[in-house]
Short mmCIF file of C-alpha atoms and ligand atoms in Angstrom, two decimals:
data_model
loop_
_atom_site.label_atom_id
_atom_site.label_comp_id
_atom_site.label_asym_id
_atom_site.label_seq_id
_atom_site.Cartn_x
_atom_site.Cartn_y
_atom_site.Cartn_z
CA MET A 188 7.57 8.08 -10.32
CA ILE A 189 9.12 8.08 -6.53
CA SER A 190 12.80 7.22 -6.36
CA THR A 191 15.14 10.10 -5.63
CA ARG A 192 17.85 8.12 -4.29
CA THR A 193 21.05 7.51 -6.51
CA ILE A 194 21.60 4.50 -8.24
CA GLU A 195 24.54 3.64 -5.89
CA SER A 196 23.02 3.35 -2.95
CA ILE A 197 20.19 1.17 -4.68
CA ARG A 198 22.97 -1.06 -5.97
CA ALA A 199 24.17 -1.17 -2.20
CA ASP A 200 20.72 -3.04 -1.34
CA PHE A 201 21.70 -6.02 -3.35
CA PRO A 202 24.60 -7.86 -1.87
CA LEU A 203 25.00 -10.23 -5.12
CA LEU A 204 25.55 -6.69 -7.04
CA GLN A 205 28.80 -6.39 -4.71
CA ARG A 206 30.81 -9.45 -6.49
CA THR A 207 33.57 -9.00 -8.50
CA GLN A 208 35.23 -11.27 -11.37
CA GLY A 209 38.94 -10.62 -11.16
CA LYS A 210 39.48 -6.57 -10.81
CA ASN A 211 36.16 -5.56 -12.33
CA PRO A 212 32.60 -5.50 -10.86
CA TYR A 213 30.41 -8.37 -12.09
CA ILE A 214 28.11 -7.72 -14.64
CA TYR A 215 24.79 -9.29 -14.40
CA PHE A 216 22.40 -9.26 -17.63
CA ASP A 217 20.52 -12.13 -16.82
CA ASN A 218 17.56 -10.60 -15.16
CA ALA A 219 14.81 -12.57 -17.45
CA ALA A 220 15.90 -15.91 -16.19
CA THR A 221 15.73 -14.51 -12.24
CA THR A 222 16.59 -11.06 -10.67
CA GLN A 223 18.65 -10.53 -7.77
CA LYS A 224 17.54 -10.16 -4.25
CA PRO A 225 17.92 -6.88 -2.04
CA ARG A 226 19.05 -7.65 1.32
CA SER A 227 15.33 -6.76 2.82
CA VAL A 228 13.80 -9.73 1.05
CA LEU A 229 16.77 -12.01 2.22
CA ASP A 230 16.16 -10.69 5.79
CA ALA A 231 12.47 -11.53 5.88
CA ALA A 232 12.93 -15.15 4.85
CA ARG A 233 15.77 -14.90 7.84
CA VAL A 234 14.03 -13.33 10.57
CA TYR A 235 10.75 -15.56 9.58
CA TYR A 236 12.82 -18.42 10.38
CA GLU A 237 14.58 -17.20 13.60
CA THR A 238 11.31 -15.47 14.80
CA LEU A 239 8.01 -17.14 13.85
CA ASN A 240 9.03 -20.72 11.98
CA SER A 241 6.08 -23.05 12.71
CA ASN A 242 3.17 -24.50 10.07
CA VAL A 243 0.38 -22.04 9.00
CA HIS A 244 -3.33 -22.56 9.17
CA ARG A 245 -2.86 -25.87 11.55
CA GLY A 246 -2.02 -24.72 15.07
CA VAL A 247 -3.55 -23.12 17.98
CA HIS A 248 -0.50 -21.92 19.11
CA MET A 249 1.18 -18.38 19.19
CA LEU A 250 3.86 -19.19 16.68
CA SER A 251 1.18 -20.90 14.29
CA GLN A 252 -0.87 -18.32 14.46
CA GLN A 253 1.56 -15.30 14.31
CA ALA A 254 3.13 -17.17 11.08
CA THR A 255 -0.24 -17.29 9.79
CA ASP A 256 -1.06 -13.74 10.11
CA ALA A 257 2.21 -12.97 8.30
CA PHE A 258 1.47 -15.33 5.43
CA GLU A 259 -2.03 -14.26 4.85
CA GLU A 260 -0.83 -10.55 5.05
CA SER A 261 1.51 -11.70 2.32
CA ARG A 262 -1.26 -12.51 0.56
CA ARG A 263 -3.16 -9.20 0.46
CA VAL A 264 0.31 -7.06 -0.08
CA ILE A 265 0.44 -9.11 -3.29
CA GLN A 266 -3.49 -8.75 -3.56
CA ARG A 267 -3.00 -4.85 -3.60
CA PHE A 268 -0.13 -4.94 -5.96
CA ILE A 269 -2.22 -6.53 -8.79
CA HIS A 270 -5.15 -4.60 -7.97
CA ALA A 271 -7.27 -8.15 -7.51
CA LYS A 272 -10.82 -7.42 -6.19
CA GLU A 273 -10.25 -9.95 -3.40
CA ASP A 274 -7.40 -11.48 -1.87
CA ARG A 275 -8.93 -15.16 -2.03
CA GLU A 276 -8.35 -14.66 -5.83
CA VAL A 277 -4.70 -14.87 -5.07
CA ILE A 278 -3.45 -18.38 -5.12
CA PHE A 279 0.13 -19.59 -3.93
CA THR A 280 1.83 -21.42 -6.40
CA LYS A 281 5.40 -22.63 -6.98
CA GLY A 282 5.82 -20.19 -10.09
CA THR A 283 4.50 -19.22 -13.47
CA THR A 284 4.83 -22.76 -14.59
CA ASN A 285 2.75 -24.64 -11.78
CA GLY A 286 -0.08 -21.67 -12.30
CA ILE A 287 -0.49 -22.20 -15.70
CA ASN A 288 -0.29 -26.03 -15.08
CA ILE A 289 -3.51 -25.71 -12.54
CA VAL A 290 -5.16 -23.67 -15.00
CA ALA A 291 -4.62 -25.69 -18.10
CA HIS A 292 -5.39 -28.83 -15.81
CA GLY A 293 -8.64 -27.33 -14.70
CA PHE A 294 -9.80 -26.82 -18.56
CA SER A 295 -8.93 -30.35 -19.01
CA ARG A 296 -10.91 -31.54 -16.73
CA ALA A 297 -13.99 -29.22 -16.52
CA ILE A 298 -14.12 -27.35 -19.90
CA LEU A 299 -12.58 -28.67 -22.87
CA LYS A 300 -14.12 -31.16 -25.43
CA PRO A 301 -13.18 -32.42 -28.62
CA GLY A 302 -13.41 -29.93 -31.62
CA ASP A 303 -12.61 -27.21 -28.99
CA GLU A 304 -10.02 -24.64 -29.18
CA VAL A 305 -6.99 -23.39 -27.14
CA LEU A 306 -5.51 -20.39 -28.90
CA ILE A 307 -2.03 -19.11 -27.99
CA SER A 308 0.43 -16.99 -29.83
CA GLY A 309 3.90 -17.98 -31.57
CA MET A 310 6.32 -16.13 -28.59
CA GLU A 311 5.01 -18.63 -26.01
CA HIS A 312 7.27 -19.63 -23.26
CA HIS A 313 7.29 -23.57 -23.62
CA SER A 314 5.34 -23.32 -20.17
CA ASN A 315 2.57 -21.47 -21.73
CA ILE A 316 2.46 -24.46 -24.71
CA VAL A 317 3.10 -27.61 -23.24
CA PRO A 318 0.35 -27.62 -20.50
CA TRP A 319 -2.33 -26.42 -23.14
CA GLN A 320 -0.90 -29.25 -25.53
CA MET A 321 -1.35 -31.64 -22.38
CA ALA A 322 -4.94 -30.61 -22.03
CA CYS A 323 -5.54 -30.49 -25.92
CA GLU A 324 -3.95 -34.52 -25.80
CA TYR A 325 -6.42 -35.15 -23.22
CA THR A 326 -9.67 -33.91 -24.23
CA GLY A 327 -9.18 -34.09 -28.07
CA ALA A 328 -9.20 -29.86 -28.36
CA VAL A 329 -6.95 -27.76 -30.68
CA LEU A 330 -4.06 -26.28 -30.04
CA LYS A 331 -3.97 -22.66 -32.58
CA VAL A 332 -1.25 -20.18 -32.84
CA ILE A 333 -1.62 -16.91 -33.38
CA PRO A 334 1.40 -15.99 -35.91
CA LEU A 335 3.86 -13.33 -35.49
CA ASN A 336 5.85 -10.46 -37.95
CA ASP A 337 9.51 -10.24 -38.38
CA ARG A 338 9.74 -7.84 -35.81
CA GLY A 339 8.29 -10.54 -33.47
CA GLU A 340 5.08 -9.00 -33.13
CA ILE A 341 1.41 -10.56 -33.08
CA ILE A 342 -0.03 -10.26 -36.03
CA TYR A 343 -3.63 -8.40 -34.68
CA GLU A 344 -5.85 -9.01 -37.89
CA GLU A 345 -4.29 -12.59 -37.95
CA PHE A 346 -5.19 -13.11 -34.44
CA LEU A 347 -8.89 -11.74 -34.91
CA LYS A 348 -9.42 -14.19 -37.48
CA LEU A 349 -8.35 -17.03 -35.07
CA LEU A 350 -10.48 -15.53 -32.36
CA THR A 351 -13.61 -17.74 -33.00
CA PRO A 352 -16.62 -19.22 -30.92
CA ARG A 353 -14.66 -22.52 -30.73
CA VAL A 354 -11.99 -20.74 -28.55
CA LYS A 355 -12.03 -21.95 -25.07
CA ILE A 356 -9.76 -19.90 -23.19
CA LEU A 357 -6.69 -17.38 -24.73
CA ALA A 358 -3.72 -17.87 -23.35
CA VAL A 359 -0.81 -15.22 -23.86
CA VAL A 360 2.35 -13.70 -22.69
CA GLN A 361 2.59 -9.88 -21.60
CA VAL A 362 6.16 -9.23 -22.38
CA SER A 363 8.29 -12.22 -24.33
CA ASN A 364 11.43 -13.66 -22.57
CA ALA A 365 13.23 -14.01 -25.70
CA LEU A 366 12.36 -10.90 -27.81
CA GLY A 367 10.92 -8.55 -25.24
CA THR A 368 7.86 -7.77 -27.08
CA VAL A 369 5.01 -6.04 -24.79
CA ASN A 370 1.87 -7.49 -26.31
CA PRO A 371 -1.37 -5.71 -26.59
CA VAL A 372 -3.06 -7.85 -23.89
CA LYS A 373 -5.31 -5.29 -22.39
CA GLU A 374 -6.82 -4.85 -26.44
CA MET A 375 -6.56 -8.73 -26.59
CA ILE A 376 -8.77 -9.47 -23.35
CA ALA A 377 -11.30 -6.87 -24.37
CA ASP A 378 -11.53 -8.81 -28.32
CA ALA A 379 -11.67 -12.31 -26.81
CA HIS A 380 -14.70 -11.09 -23.84
CA ARG A 381 -16.63 -9.76 -26.84
CA LEU A 382 -16.93 -13.47 -27.61
CA GLY A 383 -17.20 -14.73 -24.15
CA ILE A 384 -13.59 -16.13 -24.27
CA PRO A 385 -11.76 -16.35 -20.90
CA VAL A 386 -7.87 -15.08 -21.15
CA LEU A 387 -4.38 -16.11 -19.15
CA VAL A 388 -2.08 -13.51 -19.34
CA ASP A 389 1.43 -14.94 -18.48
CA GLY A 390 3.08 -12.18 -16.32
CA ALA A 391 6.35 -13.90 -15.71
CA GLN A 392 8.12 -11.00 -17.72
CA SER A 393 6.41 -8.24 -16.86
CA THR A 394 5.44 -8.14 -13.10
CA GLN A 395 8.76 -6.86 -12.51
CA HIS A 396 8.74 -4.05 -15.27
CA LEU A 397 5.32 -2.57 -15.68
CA ARG A 398 2.58 -1.43 -13.49
CA VAL A 399 0.25 -4.77 -13.48
CA ASP A 400 -3.76 -4.15 -12.80
CA VAL A 401 -5.85 -7.29 -13.00
CA GLN A 402 -8.83 -5.96 -13.04
CA ASP A 403 -7.87 -2.87 -15.62
CA LEU A 404 -6.64 -5.53 -17.70
CA ASP A 405 -9.55 -7.41 -17.02
CA ALA A 406 -7.96 -10.77 -16.91
CA ASP A 407 -9.44 -14.27 -16.22
CA PHE A 408 -5.92 -15.50 -14.74
CA PHE A 409 -2.87 -13.76 -14.62
CA VAL A 410 0.60 -15.94 -13.37
CA PHE A 411 3.80 -14.91 -12.14
CA SER A 412 7.16 -16.20 -10.66
CA GLY A 413 8.57 -14.63 -7.12
CA HIS A 414 12.01 -15.30 -8.00
CA LYS A 415 11.73 -12.89 -11.11
CA VAL A 416 10.70 -10.16 -9.18
CA PHE A 417 13.14 -9.90 -6.59
CA ALA A 418 11.98 -12.96 -4.32
CA ALA A 419 12.61 -16.17 -3.73
CA THR A 420 12.51 -19.22 -6.41
CA GLY A 421 10.10 -21.77 -5.96
CA PHE A 422 7.07 -19.40 -5.19
CA GLY A 423 4.80 -17.30 -7.35
CA ILE A 424 1.06 -16.55 -8.22
CA LEU A 425 -2.04 -17.49 -10.11
CA TYR A 426 -4.77 -14.62 -10.00
CA GLY A 427 -7.75 -15.81 -11.23
CA ARG A 428 -11.46 -14.24 -11.22
CA ALA A 429 -13.21 -16.00 -8.47
CA GLU A 430 -16.01 -17.05 -10.77
CA TRP A 431 -13.49 -18.68 -12.64
CA LEU A 432 -11.49 -20.52 -9.72
CA ASP A 433 -14.66 -22.00 -8.32
CA LYS A 434 -15.77 -23.31 -11.82
CA LEU A 435 -12.34 -25.22 -11.94
CA PRO A 436 -11.61 -28.81 -10.04
CA PRO A 437 -8.61 -28.42 -7.77
CA TYR A 438 -5.21 -29.29 -9.20
CA GLU A 439 -3.57 -31.71 -6.35
CA GLY A 440 -5.37 -33.25 -3.55
CA GLY A 441 -3.84 -33.40 0.23
CA GLY A 442 -4.23 -31.47 3.20
CA GLU A 443 -5.49 -27.77 3.80
CA MET A 444 -7.57 -28.09 0.44
CA ILE A 445 -10.09 -29.92 2.02
CA LYS A 446 -13.21 -29.17 3.71
CA GLU A 447 -14.44 -32.83 5.05
CA VAL A 448 -12.79 -36.38 4.46
CA THR A 449 -14.46 -38.98 4.42
CA PHE A 450 -13.28 -42.58 2.82
CA GLU A 451 -16.27 -42.18 0.26
CA LYS A 452 -15.78 -38.61 -0.57
CA THR A 453 -14.17 -35.55 -0.03
CA THR A 454 -15.60 -31.96 -0.11
CA TYR A 455 -12.97 -29.13 -1.00
CA ASN A 456 -12.21 -26.13 0.51
CA GLU A 457 -13.19 -22.40 -0.30
CA LEU A 458 -10.48 -20.26 -2.29
CA PRO A 459 -7.77 -19.69 -2.08
CA PHE A 460 -7.24 -23.06 -0.18
CA LYS A 461 -8.56 -25.45 -2.72
CA PHE A 462 -5.64 -25.03 -4.95
CA GLU A 463 -3.03 -24.86 -2.05
CA ALA A 464 -2.68 -28.89 -0.97
CA GLY A 465 0.02 -29.21 1.76
CA THR A 466 2.50 -27.09 3.60
CA PRO A 467 2.98 -24.00 1.68
CA HIS A 468 6.07 -21.94 0.74
CA ILE A 469 5.87 -19.64 3.89
CA GLU A 470 9.02 -17.94 3.55
CA GLY A 471 8.46 -17.60 -0.27
CA ALA A 472 5.07 -15.50 0.45
CA LEU A 473 6.85 -13.44 3.18
CA SER A 474 10.01 -12.92 0.55
CA LEU A 475 7.63 -11.63 -2.42
CA ALA A 476 5.39 -9.37 -0.17
CA GLU A 477 8.82 -7.76 1.07
CA ALA A 478 10.02 -7.49 -2.39
CA ILE A 479 6.86 -5.90 -3.57
CA ARG A 480 7.45 -3.45 -0.30
CA TYR A 481 11.04 -2.87 -1.90
CA ILE A 482 9.48 -2.12 -5.42
CA GLU A 483 6.83 0.25 -4.14
CA GLY A 484 9.74 2.01 -1.96
CA LEU A 485 11.46 2.87 -5.20
CA GLY A 486 8.19 2.81 -7.36
CA ILE A 487 7.20 1.01 -10.42
CA ASP A 488 7.03 3.95 -12.88
CA PHE A 489 10.66 4.82 -11.37
CA ILE A 490 11.44 1.36 -12.39
CA ALA A 491 9.63 1.07 -15.75
CA ALA A 492 11.06 4.21 -16.72
CA ARG A 493 14.93 3.79 -15.82
CA GLU A 494 14.57 0.47 -17.81
CA THR A 495 13.04 1.90 -21.18
CA GLU A 496 16.29 4.17 -20.47
CA LEU A 497 18.53 1.39 -20.49
CA LEU A 498 16.85 -0.51 -22.94
CA SER A 499 17.06 2.24 -25.51
CA TYR A 500 20.92 2.84 -24.69
CA ALA A 501 21.71 -0.49 -24.96
CA THR A 502 19.98 -1.07 -28.18
CA GLU A 503 21.65 2.15 -29.75
CA SER A 504 24.71 0.64 -28.54
CA LEU A 505 24.84 -2.43 -30.17
CA ALA A 506 23.53 -1.05 -33.28
CA GLN A 507 27.17 0.65 -33.58
CA ILE A 508 28.36 -3.27 -34.26
CA PRO A 509 27.96 -4.05 -37.99
CA GLU A 510 28.14 -7.97 -36.92
CA VAL A 511 25.39 -7.51 -34.31
CA ILE A 512 21.79 -8.88 -35.96
CA PRO A 513 18.93 -8.11 -33.35
CA VAL A 514 16.19 -10.74 -33.03
CA GLY A 515 13.01 -9.04 -31.90
CA THR A 516 12.29 -5.19 -32.88
CA ALA A 517 9.15 -4.91 -31.85
CA ALA A 518 7.64 -1.12 -31.51
CA HIS A 519 6.73 -1.96 -27.64
CA LYS A 520 9.90 -3.89 -25.75
CA ALA A 521 10.41 -4.30 -22.35
CA SER A 522 14.18 -5.17 -20.78
CA VAL A 523 15.13 -8.00 -23.47
CA LEU A 524 17.80 -7.33 -25.91
CA SER A 525 18.33 -10.58 -27.94
CA PHE A 526 20.53 -10.63 -30.52
CA ASN A 527 22.92 -12.96 -32.83
CA ILE A 528 26.50 -12.19 -34.15
CA ARG A 529 27.14 -12.63 -37.74
CA ASN A 530 29.06 -15.83 -38.54
CA ALA A 531 29.13 -17.01 -34.74
CA HIS A 532 27.34 -19.17 -32.72
CA HIS A 533 25.41 -17.82 -29.93
CA LEU A 534 26.93 -20.08 -27.13
CA ASP A 535 30.29 -19.03 -28.24
CA VAL A 536 29.38 -15.33 -27.79
CA GLY A 537 27.83 -16.27 -24.43
CA THR A 538 31.06 -17.93 -23.05
CA LEU A 539 33.43 -15.29 -24.17
CA LEU A 540 31.01 -12.42 -22.42
CA ASP A 541 31.16 -15.04 -19.39
CA LYS A 542 35.24 -15.13 -19.64
CA GLN A 543 34.91 -11.24 -19.12
CA GLY A 544 32.68 -11.07 -16.41
CA ILE A 545 29.35 -10.57 -18.07
CA ALA A 546 26.19 -13.02 -17.57
CA VAL A 547 23.97 -13.21 -20.72
CA ARG A 548 22.08 -16.24 -21.17
CA THR A 549 22.06 -18.11 -24.52
CA GLY A 550 20.10 -20.55 -26.48
CA HIS A 551 16.51 -20.86 -27.51
CA HIS A 552 15.32 -19.29 -24.23
CA CYS A 553 12.51 -22.12 -23.40
CA ALA A 554 11.13 -20.89 -26.66
CA GLN A 555 11.75 -23.32 -29.06
CA PRO A 556 8.80 -22.90 -31.69
CA LEU A 557 9.76 -19.19 -31.57
CA MET A 558 13.37 -19.73 -32.64
CA GLN A 559 11.93 -22.05 -35.40
CA ARG A 560 9.65 -19.01 -36.63
CA PHE A 561 12.96 -16.92 -36.93
CA GLY A 562 14.96 -19.89 -38.24
CA ILE A 563 17.95 -19.79 -35.89
CA PRO A 564 18.76 -22.00 -33.13
CA GLY A 565 18.84 -19.55 -30.43
CA THR A 566 20.04 -16.02 -29.21
CA VAL A 567 22.38 -14.06 -27.07
CA ARG A 568 19.64 -12.61 -24.78
CA ALA A 569 20.91 -9.56 -22.28
CA SER A 570 18.01 -8.56 -19.72
CA PHE A 571 18.11 -5.57 -17.48
CA ALA A 572 16.66 -4.81 -14.24
CA PHE A 573 16.69 -0.98 -12.79
CA TYR A 574 19.97 -1.69 -11.22
CA ASN A 575 21.86 -2.04 -14.24
CA THR A 576 23.68 0.97 -15.22
CA THR A 577 24.95 2.67 -18.80
CA ALA A 578 28.40 1.82 -17.48
CA GLU A 579 27.73 -1.88 -17.35
CA ILE A 580 26.29 -1.46 -21.00
CA ASP A 581 29.44 0.50 -22.02
CA ALA A 582 31.47 -2.78 -20.41
CA PHE A 583 29.36 -4.87 -22.24
CA HIS A 584 29.56 -3.33 -25.62
CA GLN A 585 33.33 -3.41 -25.38
CA ALA A 586 33.42 -7.08 -24.35
CA LEU A 587 31.31 -7.86 -27.31
CA VAL A 588 33.45 -6.12 -29.73
CA ARG A 589 36.45 -7.96 -28.02
CA SER A 590 34.26 -11.57 -28.39
CA ILE A 591 33.57 -11.01 -32.17
CA GLY A 592 37.31 -10.17 -32.61
CA MET A 593 38.22 -13.38 -31.29
CA LEU A 594 34.96 -15.45 -33.38
CA VAL A 595 34.94 -13.86 -36.75
N1 C6P B 207 11.61 -17.72 -18.10
C1 C6P B 207 14.21 -16.93 -18.90
O1 C6P B 207 15.18 -17.10 -18.35
P1 C6P B 207 8.96 -20.12 -13.85
O2 C6P B 207 10.40 -21.12 -14.63
O3 C6P B 207 7.67 -21.15 -13.41
O4 C6P B 207 9.65 -19.71 -12.94
O5 C6P B 207 8.70 -19.29 -15.60
C2 C6P B 207 8.42 -20.28 -16.62
C3 C6P B 207 8.49 -18.84 -17.48
C4 C6P B 207 7.15 -18.68 -17.98
N2 C6P B 207 6.68 -17.94 -18.87
C5 C6P B 207 7.89 -16.90 -19.07
C6 C6P B 207 7.39 -15.98 -20.39
C7 C6P B 207 9.05 -16.71 -18.78
O6 C6P B 207 9.91 -16.13 -18.93
C8 C6P B 207 9.34 -17.93 -17.91
C9 C6P B 207 10.85 -18.37 -17.55
C10 C6P B 207 13.26 -17.99 -17.60
O7 C6P B 207 13.40 -16.67 -19.57
C11 C6P B 207 13.71 -19.23 -17.50
S1 C6P B 207 13.55 -20.51 -18.77
#
């Protein structure tokens, strides 16, 4: 726990949080979709273009070398943040979706055979379903799904039953974007490893809320997106244990990922470059490193504690409204409150909240199979970051009551 700063001074770091709608401050409760950026992150991208702009790993000239140093220093900042053993295990990607596709493609080319199984959970985002379905389609492997209970938690006994030597990879989300459920991934990884099964953890919704230590988790792969961690869009991380990354073929061919090219044959570059074809998103890397410095300045434990408080305050607040039907009531949750309003459509609720200056997300949240499990077309989702306040939650409560008055 670090921060002793006031919430007002923290909010002042985020230009977008100064926006208003009409006379009221704008309330941003769509942090699971993307987070707002502190000024230091915005400055990192601007300063890069103003003082360092050049291509990395390519030039002998001063600018290119300085840009390369800053770019590779970002990799080490990210390595330390997620506690990876080596910086070559940190692959720069376009985001979570891209990271999962790189691994699923590698498994479809090098590992999966007909009759093998890929195990995922019933609460996965489409980006941790579709790439595996494609891998199964190409290889004849079979996709298996861990069922959920009515609270939106993995049924652990069912998970253990599905964990057989036929499973060649387990791919599971650490925090569900649609329910907020925090999965016991450390325990799941230990159980999978007892059978020698590698595990990919989708950290898109966990890295910004919880302390991530890939070595302590013993994860084989861990993916997340910069834009959900207060940094730029279009940039993310695939962490992979070096032994695994060495085993998988590259995803894209092109510049940077090669050692030597002839028309007859190409040999591939070492890690991490084997998976980084083409000119990278340089300012994306710099902005993520800056966002991590910002997070570390506040303290990830401070962030986690503050968000736990906000989530329980909001949960209690909505429990006072009889028309609210919560969706996802797991014992262990992070920062996401999904719900429906009895006899109202989630889209109408979201639209009325928007008219009152409150941004929430509505719909299936890119988790259609999960919505099917609950027999609903979608939910209203409020998702919080450390810069949100209980006063905003009070305003949200009042706006929701007004919306319900108009709808039911
Ligand atoms: N969820 C949401 O509003 P990308 O788009 O690659 O940065 O992240 C994909 C992704 C993968 N896994 C989980 C658990 C996610 O939540 C997301 C993105 C956003 O919930 C946009 S759909």
